[in-house]
Coordinates of C-alpha atoms and ligand atoms in Angstrom, one line a residue:
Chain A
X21 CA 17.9 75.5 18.3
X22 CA 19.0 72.4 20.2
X23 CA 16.5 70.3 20.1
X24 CA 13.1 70.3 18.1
X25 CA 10.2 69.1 20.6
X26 CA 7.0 70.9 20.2
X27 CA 5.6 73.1 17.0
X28 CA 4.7 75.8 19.8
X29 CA 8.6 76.7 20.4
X30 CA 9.0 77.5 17.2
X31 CA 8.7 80.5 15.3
X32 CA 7.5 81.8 12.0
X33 CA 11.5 82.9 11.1
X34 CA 12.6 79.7 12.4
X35 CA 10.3 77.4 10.7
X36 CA 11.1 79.4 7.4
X37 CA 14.5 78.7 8.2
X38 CA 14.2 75.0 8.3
X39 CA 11.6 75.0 5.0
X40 CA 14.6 76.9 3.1
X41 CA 17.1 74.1 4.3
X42 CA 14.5 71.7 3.0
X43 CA 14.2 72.9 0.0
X44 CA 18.2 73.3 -1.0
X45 CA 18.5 69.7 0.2
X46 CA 16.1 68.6 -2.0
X47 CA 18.0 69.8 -4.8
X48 CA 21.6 69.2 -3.8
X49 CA 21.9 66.7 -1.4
X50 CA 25.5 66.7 -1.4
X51 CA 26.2 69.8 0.5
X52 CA 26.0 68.2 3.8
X53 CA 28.0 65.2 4.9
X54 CA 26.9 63.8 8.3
X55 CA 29.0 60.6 8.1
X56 CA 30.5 59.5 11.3
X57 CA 27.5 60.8 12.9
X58 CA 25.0 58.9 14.4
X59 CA 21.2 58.6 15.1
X60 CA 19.6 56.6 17.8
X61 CA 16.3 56.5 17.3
X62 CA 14.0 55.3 20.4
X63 CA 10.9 53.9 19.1
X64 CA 8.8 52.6 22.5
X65 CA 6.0 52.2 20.1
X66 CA 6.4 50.6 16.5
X67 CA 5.7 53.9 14.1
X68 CA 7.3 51.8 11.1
X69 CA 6.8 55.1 8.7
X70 CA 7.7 57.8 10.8
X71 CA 11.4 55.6 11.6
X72 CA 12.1 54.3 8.1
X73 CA 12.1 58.3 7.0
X74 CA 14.1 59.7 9.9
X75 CA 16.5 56.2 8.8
X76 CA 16.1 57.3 5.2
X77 CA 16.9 61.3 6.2
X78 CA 20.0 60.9 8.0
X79 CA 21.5 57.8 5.5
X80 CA 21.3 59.8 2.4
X81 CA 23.2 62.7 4.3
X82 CA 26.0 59.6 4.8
X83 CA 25.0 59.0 8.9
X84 CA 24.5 56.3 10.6
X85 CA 21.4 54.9 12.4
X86 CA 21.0 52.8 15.7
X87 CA 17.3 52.0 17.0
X88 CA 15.7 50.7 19.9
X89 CA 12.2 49.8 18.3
X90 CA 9.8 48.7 20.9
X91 CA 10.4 47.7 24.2
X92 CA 10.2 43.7 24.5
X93 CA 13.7 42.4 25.5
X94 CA 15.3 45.9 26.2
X95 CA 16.6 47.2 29.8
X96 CA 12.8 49.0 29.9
X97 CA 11.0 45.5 30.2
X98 CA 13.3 45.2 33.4
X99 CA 12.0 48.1 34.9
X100 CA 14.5 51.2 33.9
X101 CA 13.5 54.3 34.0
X102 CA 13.2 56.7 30.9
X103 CA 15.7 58.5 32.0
X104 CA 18.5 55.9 32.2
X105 CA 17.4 54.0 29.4
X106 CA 18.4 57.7 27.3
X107 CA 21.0 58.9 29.2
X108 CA 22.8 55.3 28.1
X109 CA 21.5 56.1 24.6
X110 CA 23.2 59.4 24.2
X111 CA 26.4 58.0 25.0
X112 CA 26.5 55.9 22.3
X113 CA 24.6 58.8 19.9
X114 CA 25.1 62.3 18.7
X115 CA 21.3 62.7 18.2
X116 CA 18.1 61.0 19.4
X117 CA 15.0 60.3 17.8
X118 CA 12.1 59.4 20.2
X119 CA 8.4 58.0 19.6
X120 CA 6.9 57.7 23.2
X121 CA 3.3 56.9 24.1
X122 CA 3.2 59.5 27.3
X123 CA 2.8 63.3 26.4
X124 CA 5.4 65.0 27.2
X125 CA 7.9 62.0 26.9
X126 CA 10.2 63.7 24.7
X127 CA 10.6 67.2 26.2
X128 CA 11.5 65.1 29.6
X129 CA 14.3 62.8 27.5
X130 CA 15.2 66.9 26.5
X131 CA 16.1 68.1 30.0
X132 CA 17.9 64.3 30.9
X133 CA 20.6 64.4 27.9
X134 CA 22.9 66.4 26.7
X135 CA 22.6 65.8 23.0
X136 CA 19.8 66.9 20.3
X137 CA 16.8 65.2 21.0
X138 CA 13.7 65.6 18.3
X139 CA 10.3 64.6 19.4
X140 CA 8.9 61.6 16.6
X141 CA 5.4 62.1 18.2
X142 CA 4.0 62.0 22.5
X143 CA 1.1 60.5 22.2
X144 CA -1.4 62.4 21.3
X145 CA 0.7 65.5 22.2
X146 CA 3.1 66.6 19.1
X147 CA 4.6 65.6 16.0
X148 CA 6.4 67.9 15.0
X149 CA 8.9 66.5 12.5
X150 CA 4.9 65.4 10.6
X151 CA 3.7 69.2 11.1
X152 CA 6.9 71.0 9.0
X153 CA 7.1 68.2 6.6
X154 CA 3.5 69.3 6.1
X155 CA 4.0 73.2 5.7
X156 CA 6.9 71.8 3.6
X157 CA 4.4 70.2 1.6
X158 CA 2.4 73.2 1.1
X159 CA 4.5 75.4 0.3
X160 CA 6.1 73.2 -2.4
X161 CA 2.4 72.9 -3.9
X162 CA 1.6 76.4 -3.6
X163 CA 4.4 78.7 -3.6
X164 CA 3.6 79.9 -0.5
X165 CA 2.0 79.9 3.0
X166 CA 0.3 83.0 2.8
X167 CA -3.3 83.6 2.5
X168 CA -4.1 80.0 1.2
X169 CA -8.0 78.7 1.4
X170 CA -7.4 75.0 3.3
X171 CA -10.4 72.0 4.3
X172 CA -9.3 69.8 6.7
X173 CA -11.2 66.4 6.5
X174 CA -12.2 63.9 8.2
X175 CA -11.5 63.3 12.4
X176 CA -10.6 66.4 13.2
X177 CA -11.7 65.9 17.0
X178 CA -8.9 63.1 17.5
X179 CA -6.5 64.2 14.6
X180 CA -3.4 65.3 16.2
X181 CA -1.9 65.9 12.8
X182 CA -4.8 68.6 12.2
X183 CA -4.6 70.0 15.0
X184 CA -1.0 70.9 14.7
X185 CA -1.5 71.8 11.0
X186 CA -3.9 75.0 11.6
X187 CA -1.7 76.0 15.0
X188 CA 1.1 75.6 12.5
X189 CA -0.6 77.7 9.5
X190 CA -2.2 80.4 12.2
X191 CA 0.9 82.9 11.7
X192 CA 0.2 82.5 7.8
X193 CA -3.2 84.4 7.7
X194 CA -4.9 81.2 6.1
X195 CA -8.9 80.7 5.6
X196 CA -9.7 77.0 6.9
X197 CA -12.9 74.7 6.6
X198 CA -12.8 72.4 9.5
X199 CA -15.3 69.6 6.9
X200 CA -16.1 66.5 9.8
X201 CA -18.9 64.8 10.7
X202 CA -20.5 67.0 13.5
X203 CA -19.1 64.3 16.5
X204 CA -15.8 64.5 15.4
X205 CA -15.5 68.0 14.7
X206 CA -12.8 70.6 16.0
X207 CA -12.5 70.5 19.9
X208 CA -13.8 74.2 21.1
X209 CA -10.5 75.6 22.7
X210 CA -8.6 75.0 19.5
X211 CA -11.5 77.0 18.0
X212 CA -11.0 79.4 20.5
X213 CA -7.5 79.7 20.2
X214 CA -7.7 80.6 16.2
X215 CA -10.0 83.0 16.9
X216 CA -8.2 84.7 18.8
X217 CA -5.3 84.8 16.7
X218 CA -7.8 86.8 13.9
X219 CA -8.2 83.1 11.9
X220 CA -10.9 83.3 9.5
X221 CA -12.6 79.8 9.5
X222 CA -16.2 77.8 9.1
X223 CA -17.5 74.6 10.0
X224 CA -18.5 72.3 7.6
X225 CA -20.3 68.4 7.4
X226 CA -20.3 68.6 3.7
X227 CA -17.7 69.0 1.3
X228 CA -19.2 69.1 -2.2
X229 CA -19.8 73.1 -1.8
X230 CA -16.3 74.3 -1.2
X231 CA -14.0 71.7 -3.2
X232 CA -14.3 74.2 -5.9
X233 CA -12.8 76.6 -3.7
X234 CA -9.7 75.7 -2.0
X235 CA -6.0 75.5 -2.6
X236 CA -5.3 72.9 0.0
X237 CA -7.4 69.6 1.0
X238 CA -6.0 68.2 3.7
X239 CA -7.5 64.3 4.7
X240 CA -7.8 62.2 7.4
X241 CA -8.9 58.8 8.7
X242 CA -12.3 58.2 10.1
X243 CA -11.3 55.4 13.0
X244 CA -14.6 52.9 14.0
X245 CA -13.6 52.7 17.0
X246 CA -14.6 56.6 17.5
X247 CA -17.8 56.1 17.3
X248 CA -20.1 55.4 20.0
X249 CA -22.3 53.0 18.0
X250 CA -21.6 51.4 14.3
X251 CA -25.2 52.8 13.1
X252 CA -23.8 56.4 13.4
X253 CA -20.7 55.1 11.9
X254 CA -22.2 53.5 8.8
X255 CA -24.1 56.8 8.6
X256 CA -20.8 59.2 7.8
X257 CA -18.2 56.7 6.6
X258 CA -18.9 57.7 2.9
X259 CA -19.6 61.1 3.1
X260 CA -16.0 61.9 3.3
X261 CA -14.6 60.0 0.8
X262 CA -12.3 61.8 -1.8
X263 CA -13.0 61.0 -5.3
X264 CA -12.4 61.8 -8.7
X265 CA -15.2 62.8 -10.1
X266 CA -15.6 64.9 -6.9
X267 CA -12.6 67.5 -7.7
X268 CA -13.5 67.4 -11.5
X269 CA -14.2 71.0 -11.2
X270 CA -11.7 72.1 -8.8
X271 CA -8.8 74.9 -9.0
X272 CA -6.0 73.9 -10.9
X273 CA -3.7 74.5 -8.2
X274 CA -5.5 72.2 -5.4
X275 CA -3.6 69.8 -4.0
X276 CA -5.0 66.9 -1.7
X277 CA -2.9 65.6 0.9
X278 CA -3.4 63.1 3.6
X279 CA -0.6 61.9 6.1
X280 CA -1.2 58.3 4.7
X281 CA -1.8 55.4 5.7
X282 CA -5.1 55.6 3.7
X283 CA -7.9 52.9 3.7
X284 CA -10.7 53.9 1.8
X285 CA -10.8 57.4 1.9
X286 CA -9.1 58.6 -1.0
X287 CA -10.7 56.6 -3.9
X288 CA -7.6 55.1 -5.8
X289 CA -8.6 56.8 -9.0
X290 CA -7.5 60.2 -7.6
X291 CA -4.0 59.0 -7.5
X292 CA -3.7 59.5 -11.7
X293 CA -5.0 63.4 -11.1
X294 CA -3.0 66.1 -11.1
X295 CA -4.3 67.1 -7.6
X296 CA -3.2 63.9 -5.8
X297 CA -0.2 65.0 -3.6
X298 CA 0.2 62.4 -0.9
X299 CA 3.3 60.5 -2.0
X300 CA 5.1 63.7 -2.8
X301 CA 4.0 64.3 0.8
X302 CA 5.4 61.4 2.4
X303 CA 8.6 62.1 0.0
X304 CA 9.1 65.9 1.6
X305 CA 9.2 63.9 4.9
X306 CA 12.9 62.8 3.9
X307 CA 14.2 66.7 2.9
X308 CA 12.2 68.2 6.2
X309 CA 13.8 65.3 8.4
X310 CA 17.1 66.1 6.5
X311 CA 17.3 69.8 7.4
X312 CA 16.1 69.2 11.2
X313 CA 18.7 66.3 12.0
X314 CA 21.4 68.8 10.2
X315 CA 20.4 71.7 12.2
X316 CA 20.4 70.2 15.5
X317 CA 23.9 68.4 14.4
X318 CA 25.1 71.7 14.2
X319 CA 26.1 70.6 10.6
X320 CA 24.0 74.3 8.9
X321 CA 25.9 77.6 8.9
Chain B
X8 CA -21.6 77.1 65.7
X9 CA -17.8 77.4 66.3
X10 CA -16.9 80.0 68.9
X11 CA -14.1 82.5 68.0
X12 CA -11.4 83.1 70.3
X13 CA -8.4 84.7 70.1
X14 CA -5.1 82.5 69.3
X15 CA -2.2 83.3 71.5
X16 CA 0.2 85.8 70.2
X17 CA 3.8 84.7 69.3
X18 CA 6.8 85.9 70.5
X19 CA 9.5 84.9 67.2
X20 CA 7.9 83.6 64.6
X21 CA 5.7 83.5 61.3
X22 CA 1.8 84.6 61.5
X23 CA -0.3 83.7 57.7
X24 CA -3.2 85.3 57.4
X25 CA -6.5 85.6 55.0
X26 CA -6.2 81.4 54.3
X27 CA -9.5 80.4 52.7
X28 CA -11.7 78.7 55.2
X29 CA -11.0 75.2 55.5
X30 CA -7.8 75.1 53.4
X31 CA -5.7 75.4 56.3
X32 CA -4.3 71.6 56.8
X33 CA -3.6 71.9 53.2
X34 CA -1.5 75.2 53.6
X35 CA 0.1 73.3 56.8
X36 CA 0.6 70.3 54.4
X37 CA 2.9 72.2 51.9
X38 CA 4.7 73.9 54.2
X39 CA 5.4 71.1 55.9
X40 CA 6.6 72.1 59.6
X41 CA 9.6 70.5 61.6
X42 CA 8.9 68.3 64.4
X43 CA 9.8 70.6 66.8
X44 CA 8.0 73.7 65.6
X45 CA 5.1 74.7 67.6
X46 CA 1.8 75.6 65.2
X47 CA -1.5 77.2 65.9
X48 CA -4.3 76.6 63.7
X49 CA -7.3 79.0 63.4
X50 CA -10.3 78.2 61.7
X51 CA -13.4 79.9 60.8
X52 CA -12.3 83.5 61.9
X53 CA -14.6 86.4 60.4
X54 CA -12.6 88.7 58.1
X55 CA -14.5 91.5 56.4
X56 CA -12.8 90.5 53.4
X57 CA -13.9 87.0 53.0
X58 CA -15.9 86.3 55.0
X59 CA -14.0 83.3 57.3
X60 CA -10.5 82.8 57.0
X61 CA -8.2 80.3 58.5
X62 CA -5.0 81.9 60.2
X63 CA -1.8 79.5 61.0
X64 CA 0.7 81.0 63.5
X65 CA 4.9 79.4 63.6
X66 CA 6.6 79.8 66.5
X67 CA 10.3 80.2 66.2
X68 CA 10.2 79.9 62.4
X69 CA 10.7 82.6 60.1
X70 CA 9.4 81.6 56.5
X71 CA 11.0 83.5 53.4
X72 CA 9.2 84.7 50.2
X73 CA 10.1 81.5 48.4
X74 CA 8.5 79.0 51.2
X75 CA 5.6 81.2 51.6
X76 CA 4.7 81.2 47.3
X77 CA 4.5 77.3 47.2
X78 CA 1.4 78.2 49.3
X79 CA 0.0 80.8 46.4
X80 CA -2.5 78.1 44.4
X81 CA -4.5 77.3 47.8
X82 CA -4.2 80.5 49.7
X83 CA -3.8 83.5 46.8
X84 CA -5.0 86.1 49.3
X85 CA -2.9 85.0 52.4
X86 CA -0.8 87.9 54.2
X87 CA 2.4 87.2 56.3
X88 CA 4.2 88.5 59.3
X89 CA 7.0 87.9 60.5
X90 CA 7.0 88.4 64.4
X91 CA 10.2 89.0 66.7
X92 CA 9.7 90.0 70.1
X93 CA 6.2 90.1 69.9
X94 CA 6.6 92.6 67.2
X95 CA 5.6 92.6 63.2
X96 CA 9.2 93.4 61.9
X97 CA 8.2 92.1 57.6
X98 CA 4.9 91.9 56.1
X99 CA 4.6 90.6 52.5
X100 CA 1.7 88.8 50.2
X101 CA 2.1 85.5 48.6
X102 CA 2.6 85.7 44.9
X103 CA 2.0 83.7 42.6
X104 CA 5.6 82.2 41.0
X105 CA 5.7 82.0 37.0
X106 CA 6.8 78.5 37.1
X107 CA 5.5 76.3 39.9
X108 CA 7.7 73.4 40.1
X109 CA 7.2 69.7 41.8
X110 CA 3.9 71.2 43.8
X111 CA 1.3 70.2 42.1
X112 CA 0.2 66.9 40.1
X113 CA -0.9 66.4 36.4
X114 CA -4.3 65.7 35.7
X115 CA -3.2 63.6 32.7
X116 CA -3.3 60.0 33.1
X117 CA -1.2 59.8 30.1
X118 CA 1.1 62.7 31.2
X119 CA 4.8 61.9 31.4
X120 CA 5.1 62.8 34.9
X121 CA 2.8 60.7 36.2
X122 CA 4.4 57.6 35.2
X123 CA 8.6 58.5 35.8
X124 CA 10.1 59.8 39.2
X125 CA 10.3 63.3 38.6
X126 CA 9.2 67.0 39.6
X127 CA 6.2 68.2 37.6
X128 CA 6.9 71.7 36.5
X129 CA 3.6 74.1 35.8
X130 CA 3.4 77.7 33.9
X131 CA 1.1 80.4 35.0
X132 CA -2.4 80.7 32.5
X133 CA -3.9 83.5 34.2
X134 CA -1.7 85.9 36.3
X135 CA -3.7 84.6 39.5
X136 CA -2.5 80.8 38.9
X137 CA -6.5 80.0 38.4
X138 CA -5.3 78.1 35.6
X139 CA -2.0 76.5 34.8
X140 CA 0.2 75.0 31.7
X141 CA 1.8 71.8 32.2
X142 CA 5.2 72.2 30.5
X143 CA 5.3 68.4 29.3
X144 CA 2.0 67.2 27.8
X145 CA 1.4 71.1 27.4
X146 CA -2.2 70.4 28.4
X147 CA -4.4 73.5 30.8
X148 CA -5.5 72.6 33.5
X149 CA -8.0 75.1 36.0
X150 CA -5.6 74.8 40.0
X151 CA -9.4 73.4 41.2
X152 CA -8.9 70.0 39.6
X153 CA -5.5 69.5 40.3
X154 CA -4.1 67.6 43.3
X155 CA -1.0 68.9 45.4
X156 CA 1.7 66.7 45.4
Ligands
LIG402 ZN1 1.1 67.0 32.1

C-alpha cells in the first residue's frame, strides 16, 4: 500500500489489516518510533479537526509535522500549479497529508510525487482517513463488523461521511436504516449499488420505531442551507434530534456516533449515557491515523 | 434530399467505415489529419446496418489500432481498411480501450481535471464505453454528456 486515497481501493483484508494496527497502537504506543520522520500536511481548505488529529497521530509516534494550512500568502495565491506546489512539498517530507476542495485532488497529488500521499478529504469525493476511523469505531463498540443492525441519521443525501460508511460496511453483511427526512434521503445509485451487493436495508423518516433495534446509530447534521425553503426546514429540524429519553429503551450494546461537530442534534444529556460514543470516536481518529501514517512510512512489518 | 455518389477510391491509404451519421467532423476532429494529407468525407450513405453512415477516406496515411480506438466513444461500430495499391491489405474494428486517457472531458465542474493542466484519464462502465468512470472524482458519467477534448 503506498498511498491511501479512496475507500474503494481498499479491501476487506487490508482494511482489517489497518483496524488490527489500530488497535495494538492503542494499547502500546511505544512500538513504533517515527522520529526524524516528517508530515507535511496541505490543507487548501481550513479542516481544523481533521489536521490537529493527523498532527496529534504522527507526534505521539515521535514525528514531526510541517503544514501549509490554507492558501493566502503561499506560492498557490501566485498562480502555481498543484502539481509544483507538492512536488516542492515532498522534497522537504517523507509523507503528505492533503485536504483539497476539487474531487479527485488527492489521487492527482498521488501520480505527481514520489512519496506516501493520504487523501484528508476531495471535496465531496472521499475521506477516507474519517471512513476507517469509523469502522475502527465500530468495531471497538461491537466486537465486530459482522452482521450489525445500523441507522444512519440525518442528511444522508449530502453526507459524504454516510455515504462512505455503508460502501465501507457493504463487505460486512450489515442491515442499515437510511432514517432522513424524505428530501435528503439516500441518492438512488448508492441504493442501487447496495443492492446489488445483496445489502439488506429500509428507508425510514422516523426513528422512534427502530431505536429499540439497532446496534449502531450513526448521526449527522441537518445543514439550512439544504433546504429549498425555511418552512420545510422548520418542519424536520426536530424530528431528528437524539435524546435521552429517546434510547431509554434501547439495546445495551448501542452505541450513537456522530462525526462531530454537533449543534443541536444530539441533546447534551445523552453525553452522561452509556450509549454516547462520539468522543471515543473522535479519540479512535488518533490510533486509525497512527496505523495509516505508519503503514505508508513503511515503519509496520 | 442529399444525393449519393460514390467517393473516389484510394490508391494507399486508410478507408473508416459504419461512422454514425453526422459524427463525421468529430471522428476527423480526433484524429486530427496532417496538413498535407488529402481527406474525403462521406455523409449520409445508406448502410443496411444503420441506416446512414458517414465514411472518411486518408490518402497516403495508414492509421494503427491505437489511433483508430481514440475514435471508439463517437464511432463504436466503425470498420477500417487499410488500402495499398488500390487493394484492402488489413481490416480491423475499433475497440473500445479499458482506459481512455486525455480524450474526453469531465463533466464535473468541481473535478480536479478541469481546473489543473493535465490529461483526464476515464475507465470503461459498460464494455461498449456507453458509460465511463472518471478515475479522479470517481464520478459515472453516460459518453453522451461528455465533451471531447
Ligand atoms: Zn472527474
Amino acid at each position: 500500500m503506498k498511498n491511501l486515497i479512496s475507500m474503494r481501493d481498499l479491501s476487506a483484508d487490508k482494511i482489517l489489516q489497518l483496524l488490527a494496527l489500530a488497535e495494538s497502537l492503542e494499547k502500546d504506543p511505544t512500538q513504533l518510533d517515527l522520529s526524524r520522520r516528517v508530515m507535511a500536511a496541505v490543507f487548501y481548505e481550513a479542516s481544523t479537526r481533521t489536521r490537529m488529529s493527523f498532527e496529534s497521530a504522527m507526534k505521539r509516534l515521535g514525528g514531526e509535522v510541517i503544514a501549509m494550512v490554507g492558501t493566502s500568502g503561499t506560492s498557490v495565491e501566485k498562480g502555481e500549479t498543484l502539481a509544483d506546489t507538492t512536488k516542492v512539498i515532498a522534497r522537504y517530507s517523507d509523507i503528505i497529508v492533503i485536504r483539497h476542495p476539487l474531487e479527485g485532488a488527492a489521487r492527482y497529488v498521488s501520480e505527481q510525487v514520489s512519496i506516501p500521499v493520504v487523501n484528508a478529504g476531495d471535496g465531496a469525493n472521499q475521506h477516507p482517513t474519517q471512513s476507517l476511523l469509523d469502522l475502527y469505531t465500530i468495531q471497538k463498540a461491537q466486537g465486530t463488523l459482522e452482521g450489525l443492525k445500523l441507522a444512519l441519521v440525518g442528511d444522508l443525501k449530502y453526507g459524504r461521511t454516510v455515504h462512505s460508511l455503508a460502501y465501507a460496511l457493504a463487505q460486512f453483511n450489515p442491515e442499515f436504516f437510511f432514517v432522513s427526512p424524505k428530501s435528503l434521503s439516500m441518492p438512488i445509485h448508492i441504493l442501487n449499488d447496495l443492492s446489488r451487493m445483496g445489502v439488506k436495508f429500509k428507508e425510514k423518516t422516523k426513528l422512534n420505531k427502530i431505536v429499540d433495534d439497532i446496534d449502531i446509530m450513526y448521526v449527522t447534521r441537518i445543514q439550512r442551507e439544504r433546504f429549498p425553503d425555511r418552512e420545510e426546514y422548520e418542519k424536520v429540524k426536530n424530528a431528528y434530534i437524539i435524546t435521552a429519553d429517546l434510547l431509554k429503551n434501547a439495546k445495551d450494546n448501542l452505541k450513537v456516533m456522530h462525526p462531530l461537530p454537533r449543534v443541536n442534534e444530539i441533546t447534551t444529556d445523552v453525553d452522561s449515557t452509556k450509549y454516547a460514543y462520539y468522543f471515543d470516536q473522535a479519540e479512535n481518529g488518533i490510533y486509525m491515523r497512527q496505523a495509516i501514517l505508519a503503514t505508508l512510512l513503511g515503519e509496520v512489518k | 434530399m442529399m444525393k449519393v455518389m460514390k467517393v473516389d477510391a484510394i490508391r494507399n491509404g486508410t478507408v473508416i467505415d459504419h461512422i454514425p451519421a453526422g459524427r463525421v467532423q468529430r471522428v476527423l476532429a480526433i484524429l486530427k489529419p496532417r496538413g498535407t494529407d488529402v481527406v474525403m468525407m462521406g455523409m449520409n450513405f445508406s448502410s443496411k446496418a444503420m441506416r446512414k453512415k458517414d465514411i472518411i477516406k486518408i490518402e497516403g496515411r495508414e492509421l494503427n489500432q491505437h489511433e483508430v480506438n481514440s475514435i471508439a466513444l463517437i464511432a463504436p461500430d466503425a470498420k477500417v481498411s487499410i488500402i495499398r495499391d488500390f487493394n484492402v491489405t488489413q481490416k480491423f474494428k475499433v475497440e473500445v480501450p479499458e482506459v481512455i486517457e486525455g480524450l474526453v472531458l469531465c463533466p464535473n465542474p468541481k473535478c480536479i481535471t478541469n481546473a489543473e493542466p493535465m490529461l483526464t484519464r476515464f475507465a470503461l462502465v459498460e464494455a461498449n464505453g456507453s458509460k465511463l468512470s472518471c478515475q479522479y472524482c470517481e464520478r459515472v458519467f453516460s459518453t453522451d454528456e461528455m465533451d471531447h477534448v
